[in-house]
Amino acid sequence: MQDFKSVVEWGVIGLLLSLSAWAVAVALERWRFYRQVQVQSYRSRVRLETELTQRLGVIGSVAANAPYIGLLGTVLGIMLTFEALGSSGAMDVKTIMVGLALALKATAVGIGVAIPCVGLNNALRRVVRVKLAEFDEAQGG
């Protein structure tokens, strides 16, 4: 049972933290690209939009799926709690509280990863819209 607790704690929460780091790395790379991109140098709006939106799906996917990964950790934590209670045959308050705390920790981390990723995704997509508007204006339309 201790191994299962470690899988839930380190596996689920570790996965969420890894995804969070990946999303932040993509966001930083995109910000750097947006700061140096010259929309006037592009001849095609489609090509510009393709380059501007490259890898933004990573951030959106992390934002969309982090709560579900946290929920998976919650379900696994509650299953762990029930398994411990069933194995011991006693209603141990400590076992219940430890299991529920683990479950809630996974939920909190999932939400804590999703919220900033949604904000990052929205902010970056706003920059894309502004850059595309600059391109349209430069093209005379």
PDB file of C-alpha atoms in Angstrom:
ATOM      1  CA  MET A   1       0.000   0.000   0.000  1.00  0.00           C
ATOM      2  CA  GLN A   2       2.887   2.382   0.699  1.00  0.00           C
ATOM      3  CA  ASP A   3       4.094   1.834  -2.878  1.00  0.00           C
ATOM      4  CA  PHE A   4       0.675   2.798  -4.206  1.00  0.00           C
ATOM      5  CA  LYS A   5       0.710   5.954  -2.063  1.00  0.00           C
ATOM      6  CA  SER A   6       4.094   6.867  -3.553  1.00  0.00           C
ATOM      7  CA  VAL A   7       2.797   6.292  -7.077  1.00  0.00           C
ATOM      8  CA  VAL A   8      -0.149   8.595  -6.414  1.00  0.00           C
ATOM      9  CA  GLU A   9       1.897  11.219  -4.665  1.00  0.00           C
ATOM     10  CA  TRP A  10       5.022  11.232  -6.820  1.00  0.00           C
ATOM     11  CA  GLY A  11       3.477   9.964 -10.059  1.00  0.00           C
ATOM     12  CA  VAL A  12       0.423  12.181 -10.337  1.00  0.00           C
ATOM     13  CA  ILE A  13       1.852  15.261  -8.671  1.00  0.00           C
ATOM     14  CA  GLY A  14       5.204  14.777 -10.413  1.00  0.00           C
ATOM     15  CA  LEU A  15       3.443  14.493 -13.762  1.00  0.00           C
ATOM     16  CA  LEU A  16       1.503  17.684 -13.078  1.00  0.00           C
ATOM     17  CA  LEU A  17       4.618  19.582 -12.064  1.00  0.00           C
ATOM     18  CA  SER A  18       6.476  18.315 -15.148  1.00  0.00           C
ATOM     19  CA  LEU A  19       3.632  19.419 -17.410  1.00  0.00           C
ATOM     20  CA  SER A  20       3.613  22.782 -15.680  1.00  0.00           C
ATOM     21  CA  ALA A  21       7.334  23.251 -16.285  1.00  0.00           C
ATOM     22  CA  TRP A  22       6.887  22.254 -19.936  1.00  0.00           C
ATOM     23  CA  ALA A  23       4.059  24.778 -20.392  1.00  0.00           C
ATOM     24  CA  VAL A  24       6.094  27.566 -18.784  1.00  0.00           C
ATOM     25  CA  ALA A  25       9.098  26.739 -20.995  1.00  0.00           C
ATOM     26  CA  VAL A  26       6.909  26.925 -24.106  1.00  0.00           C
ATOM     27  CA  ALA A  27       5.375  30.211 -22.903  1.00  0.00           C
ATOM     28  CA  LEU A  28       8.811  31.764 -22.331  1.00  0.00           C
ATOM     29  CA  GLU A  29       9.990  30.637 -25.759  1.00  0.00           C
ATOM     30  CA  ARG A  30       6.863  32.092 -27.365  1.00  0.00           C
ATOM     31  CA  TRP A  31       7.268  35.437 -25.541  1.00  0.00           C
ATOM     32  CA  ARG A  32      10.849  35.672 -26.804  1.00  0.00           C
ATOM     33  CA  PHE A  33       9.717  34.900 -30.335  1.00  0.00           C
ATOM     34  CA  TYR A  34       6.870  37.437 -30.205  1.00  0.00           C
ATOM     35  CA  ARG A  35       9.225  40.177 -29.021  1.00  0.00           C
ATOM     36  CA  GLN A  36      11.549  39.754 -31.997  1.00  0.00           C
ATOM     37  CA  VAL A  37       9.089  38.852 -34.793  1.00  0.00           C
ATOM     38  CA  GLN A  38       8.737  41.423 -37.565  1.00  0.00           C
ATOM     39  CA  VAL A  39       5.283  41.016 -39.093  1.00  0.00           C
ATOM     40  CA  GLN A  40       6.251  43.158 -42.102  1.00  0.00           C
ATOM     41  CA  SER A  41       8.787  40.544 -43.186  1.00  0.00           C
ATOM     42  CA  TYR A  42       6.046  37.971 -43.820  1.00  0.00           C
ATOM     43  CA  ARG A  43       4.394  37.801 -47.219  1.00  0.00           C
ATOM     44  CA  SER A  44       1.616  35.451 -46.166  1.00  0.00           C
ATOM     45  CA  ARG A  45      -0.810  35.870 -43.273  1.00  0.00           C
ATOM     46  CA  VAL A  46      -1.203  32.092 -43.084  1.00  0.00           C
ATOM     47  CA  ARG A  47       2.543  31.597 -42.684  1.00  0.00           C
ATOM     48  CA  LEU A  48       2.699  34.283 -39.982  1.00  0.00           C
ATOM     49  CA  GLU A  49      -0.236  32.781 -38.106  1.00  0.00           C
ATOM     50  CA  THR A  50       1.302  29.319 -38.343  1.00  0.00           C
ATOM     51  CA  GLU A  51       4.554  30.519 -36.814  1.00  0.00           C
ATOM     52  CA  LEU A  52       2.812  32.620 -34.157  1.00  0.00           C
ATOM     53  CA  THR A  53       0.608  29.760 -32.944  1.00  0.00           C
ATOM     54  CA  GLN A  54       3.313  27.104 -33.030  1.00  0.00           C
ATOM     55  CA  ARG A  55       3.354  25.057 -29.772  1.00  0.00           C
ATOM     56  CA  LEU A  56       0.490  27.014 -28.177  1.00  0.00           C
ATOM     57  CA  GLY A  57      -1.453  23.749 -28.212  1.00  0.00           C
ATOM     58  CA  VAL A  58       0.925  22.440 -25.533  1.00  0.00           C
ATOM     59  CA  ILE A  59      -0.150  25.136 -23.090  1.00  0.00           C
ATOM     60  CA  GLY A  60      -3.827  24.694 -23.968  1.00  0.00           C
ATOM     61  CA  SER A  61      -3.605  20.933 -23.558  1.00  0.00           C
ATOM     62  CA  VAL A  62      -1.936  21.216 -20.156  1.00  0.00           C
ATOM     63  CA  ALA A  63      -4.571  23.745 -19.084  1.00  0.00           C
ATOM     64  CA  ALA A  64      -7.390  21.480 -20.235  1.00  0.00           C
ATOM     65  CA  ASN A  65      -6.050  18.221 -18.826  1.00  0.00           C
ATOM     66  CA  ALA A  66      -4.377  19.175 -15.537  1.00  0.00           C
ATOM     67  CA  PRO A  67      -7.675  19.155 -13.590  1.00  0.00           C
ATOM     68  CA  TYR A  68      -8.416  15.656 -14.910  1.00  0.00           C
ATOM     69  CA  ILE A  69      -4.989  14.404 -13.896  1.00  0.00           C
ATOM     70  CA  GLY A  70      -5.583  15.933 -10.454  1.00  0.00           C
ATOM     71  CA  LEU A  71      -8.975  14.220 -10.355  1.00  0.00           C
ATOM     72  CA  LEU A  72      -7.291  10.927 -11.209  1.00  0.00           C
ATOM     73  CA  GLY A  73      -4.995  11.465  -8.220  1.00  0.00           C
ATOM     74  CA  THR A  74      -8.062  12.180  -6.085  1.00  0.00           C
ATOM     75  CA  VAL A  75      -9.770   8.970  -7.141  1.00  0.00           C
ATOM     76  CA  LEU A  76      -6.591   6.966  -6.572  1.00  0.00           C
ATOM     77  CA  GLY A  77      -6.099   8.565  -3.143  1.00  0.00           C
ATOM     78  CA  ILE A  78      -9.643   7.704  -2.105  1.00  0.00           C
ATOM     79  CA  MET A  79      -9.218   4.166  -3.432  1.00  0.00           C
ATOM     80  CA  LEU A  80      -6.033   3.900  -1.367  1.00  0.00           C
ATOM     81  CA  THR A  81      -7.940   5.037   1.713  1.00  0.00           C
ATOM     82  CA  PHE A  82     -10.707   2.473   1.198  1.00  0.00           C
ATOM     83  CA  GLU A  83      -8.171  -0.269   0.561  1.00  0.00           C
ATOM     84  CA  ALA A  84      -6.342   0.578   3.784  1.00  0.00           C
ATOM     85  CA  LEU A  85      -9.581   0.588   5.739  1.00  0.00           C
ATOM     86  CA  GLY A  86     -10.656  -2.718   4.230  1.00  0.00           C
ATOM     87  CA  SER A  87      -7.303  -4.354   4.905  1.00  0.00           C
ATOM     88  CA  SER A  88      -7.122  -3.272   8.519  1.00  0.00           C
ATOM     89  CA  GLY A  89     -10.757  -3.982   9.340  1.00  0.00           C
ATOM     90  CA  ALA A  90     -10.774  -0.998  11.690  1.00  0.00           C
ATOM     91  CA  MET A  91     -12.066   2.536  11.287  1.00  0.00           C
ATOM     92  CA  ASP A  92      -8.779   4.333  11.878  1.00  0.00           C
ATOM     93  CA  VAL A  93      -9.247   8.091  11.685  1.00  0.00           C
ATOM     94  CA  LYS A  94      -5.561   8.616  10.932  1.00  0.00           C
ATOM     95  CA  THR A  95      -5.728   6.342   7.861  1.00  0.00           C
ATOM     96  CA  ILE A  96      -8.814   8.134   6.592  1.00  0.00           C
ATOM     97  CA  MET A  97      -7.315  11.591   7.063  1.00  0.00           C
ATOM     98  CA  VAL A  98      -3.978  10.712   5.445  1.00  0.00           C
ATOM     99  CA  GLY A  99      -5.737   9.210   2.419  1.00  0.00           C
ATOM    100  CA  LEU A 100      -8.090  12.151   2.009  1.00  0.00           C
ATOM    101  CA  ALA A 101      -5.241  14.632   2.412  1.00  0.00           C
ATOM    102  CA  LEU A 102      -3.369  12.851  -0.374  1.00  0.00           C
ATOM    103  CA  ALA A 103      -6.464  12.969  -2.564  1.00  0.00           C
ATOM    104  CA  LEU A 104      -7.035  16.664  -1.936  1.00  0.00           C
ATOM    105  CA  LYS A 105      -3.370  17.431  -2.567  1.00  0.00           C
ATOM    106  CA  ALA A 106      -3.634  15.938  -6.056  1.00  0.00           C
ATOM    107  CA  THR A 107      -6.767  17.967  -6.775  1.00  0.00           C
ATOM    108  CA  ALA A 108      -5.161  21.177  -5.564  1.00  0.00           C
ATOM    109  CA  VAL A 109      -2.043  20.666  -7.669  1.00  0.00           C
ATOM    110  CA  GLY A 110      -4.155  19.885 -10.756  1.00  0.00           C
ATOM    111  CA  ILE A 111      -6.142  23.085 -10.357  1.00  0.00           C
ATOM    112  CA  GLY A 112      -3.011  25.020  -9.430  1.00  0.00           C
ATOM    113  CA  VAL A 113      -1.383  23.961 -12.701  1.00  0.00           C
ATOM    114  CA  ALA A 114      -4.471  24.552 -14.855  1.00  0.00           C
ATOM    115  CA  ILE A 115      -5.296  28.106 -13.783  1.00  0.00           C
ATOM    116  CA  PRO A 116      -1.924  29.704 -14.693  1.00  0.00           C
ATOM    117  CA  CYS A 117      -1.827  27.717 -17.941  1.00  0.00           C
ATOM    118  CA  VAL A 118      -5.232  29.089 -18.943  1.00  0.00           C
ATOM    119  CA  GLY A 119      -3.955  32.596 -18.213  1.00  0.00           C
ATOM    120  CA  LEU A 120      -0.758  32.016 -20.189  1.00  0.00           C
ATOM    121  CA  ASN A 121      -2.681  30.564 -23.106  1.00  0.00           C
ATOM    122  CA  ASN A 122      -5.100  33.511 -23.175  1.00  0.00           C
ATOM    123  CA  ALA A 123      -2.305  36.083 -22.935  1.00  0.00           C
ATOM    124  CA  LEU A 124      -0.273  34.474 -25.707  1.00  0.00           C
ATOM    125  CA  ARG A 125      -3.282  34.110 -27.983  1.00  0.00           C
ATOM    126  CA  ARG A 126      -4.011  37.808 -27.424  1.00  0.00           C
ATOM    127  CA  VAL A 127      -0.498  38.646 -28.617  1.00  0.00           C
ATOM    128  CA  VAL A 128      -1.116  36.482 -31.694  1.00  0.00           C
ATOM    129  CA  ARG A 129      -4.298  38.439 -32.482  1.00  0.00           C
ATOM    130  CA  VAL A 130      -2.431  41.752 -32.093  1.00  0.00           C
ATOM    131  CA  LYS A 131       0.422  40.603 -34.345  1.00  0.00           C
ATOM    132  CA  LEU A 132      -2.047  39.422 -36.987  1.00  0.00           C
ATOM    133  CA  ALA A 133      -3.842  42.782 -36.801  1.00  0.00           C
ATOM    134  CA  GLU A 134      -0.473  44.530 -37.275  1.00  0.00           C
ATOM    135  CA  PHE A 135       0.140  42.365 -40.332  1.00  0.00           C
ATOM    136  CA  ASP A 136      -3.287  43.168 -41.773  1.00  0.00           C
ATOM    137  CA  GLU A 137      -2.721  46.877 -41.202  1.00  0.00           C
ATOM    138  CA  ALA A 138       0.717  46.747 -42.812  1.00  0.00           C
ATOM    139  CA  GLN A 139      -0.799  45.006 -45.830  1.00  0.00           C
ATOM    140  CA  GLY A 140      -3.330  47.793 -46.210  1.00  0.00           C
ATOM    141  CA  GLY A 141      -6.378  45.810 -45.304  1.00  0.00           C
TER     142      GLY A 141
END
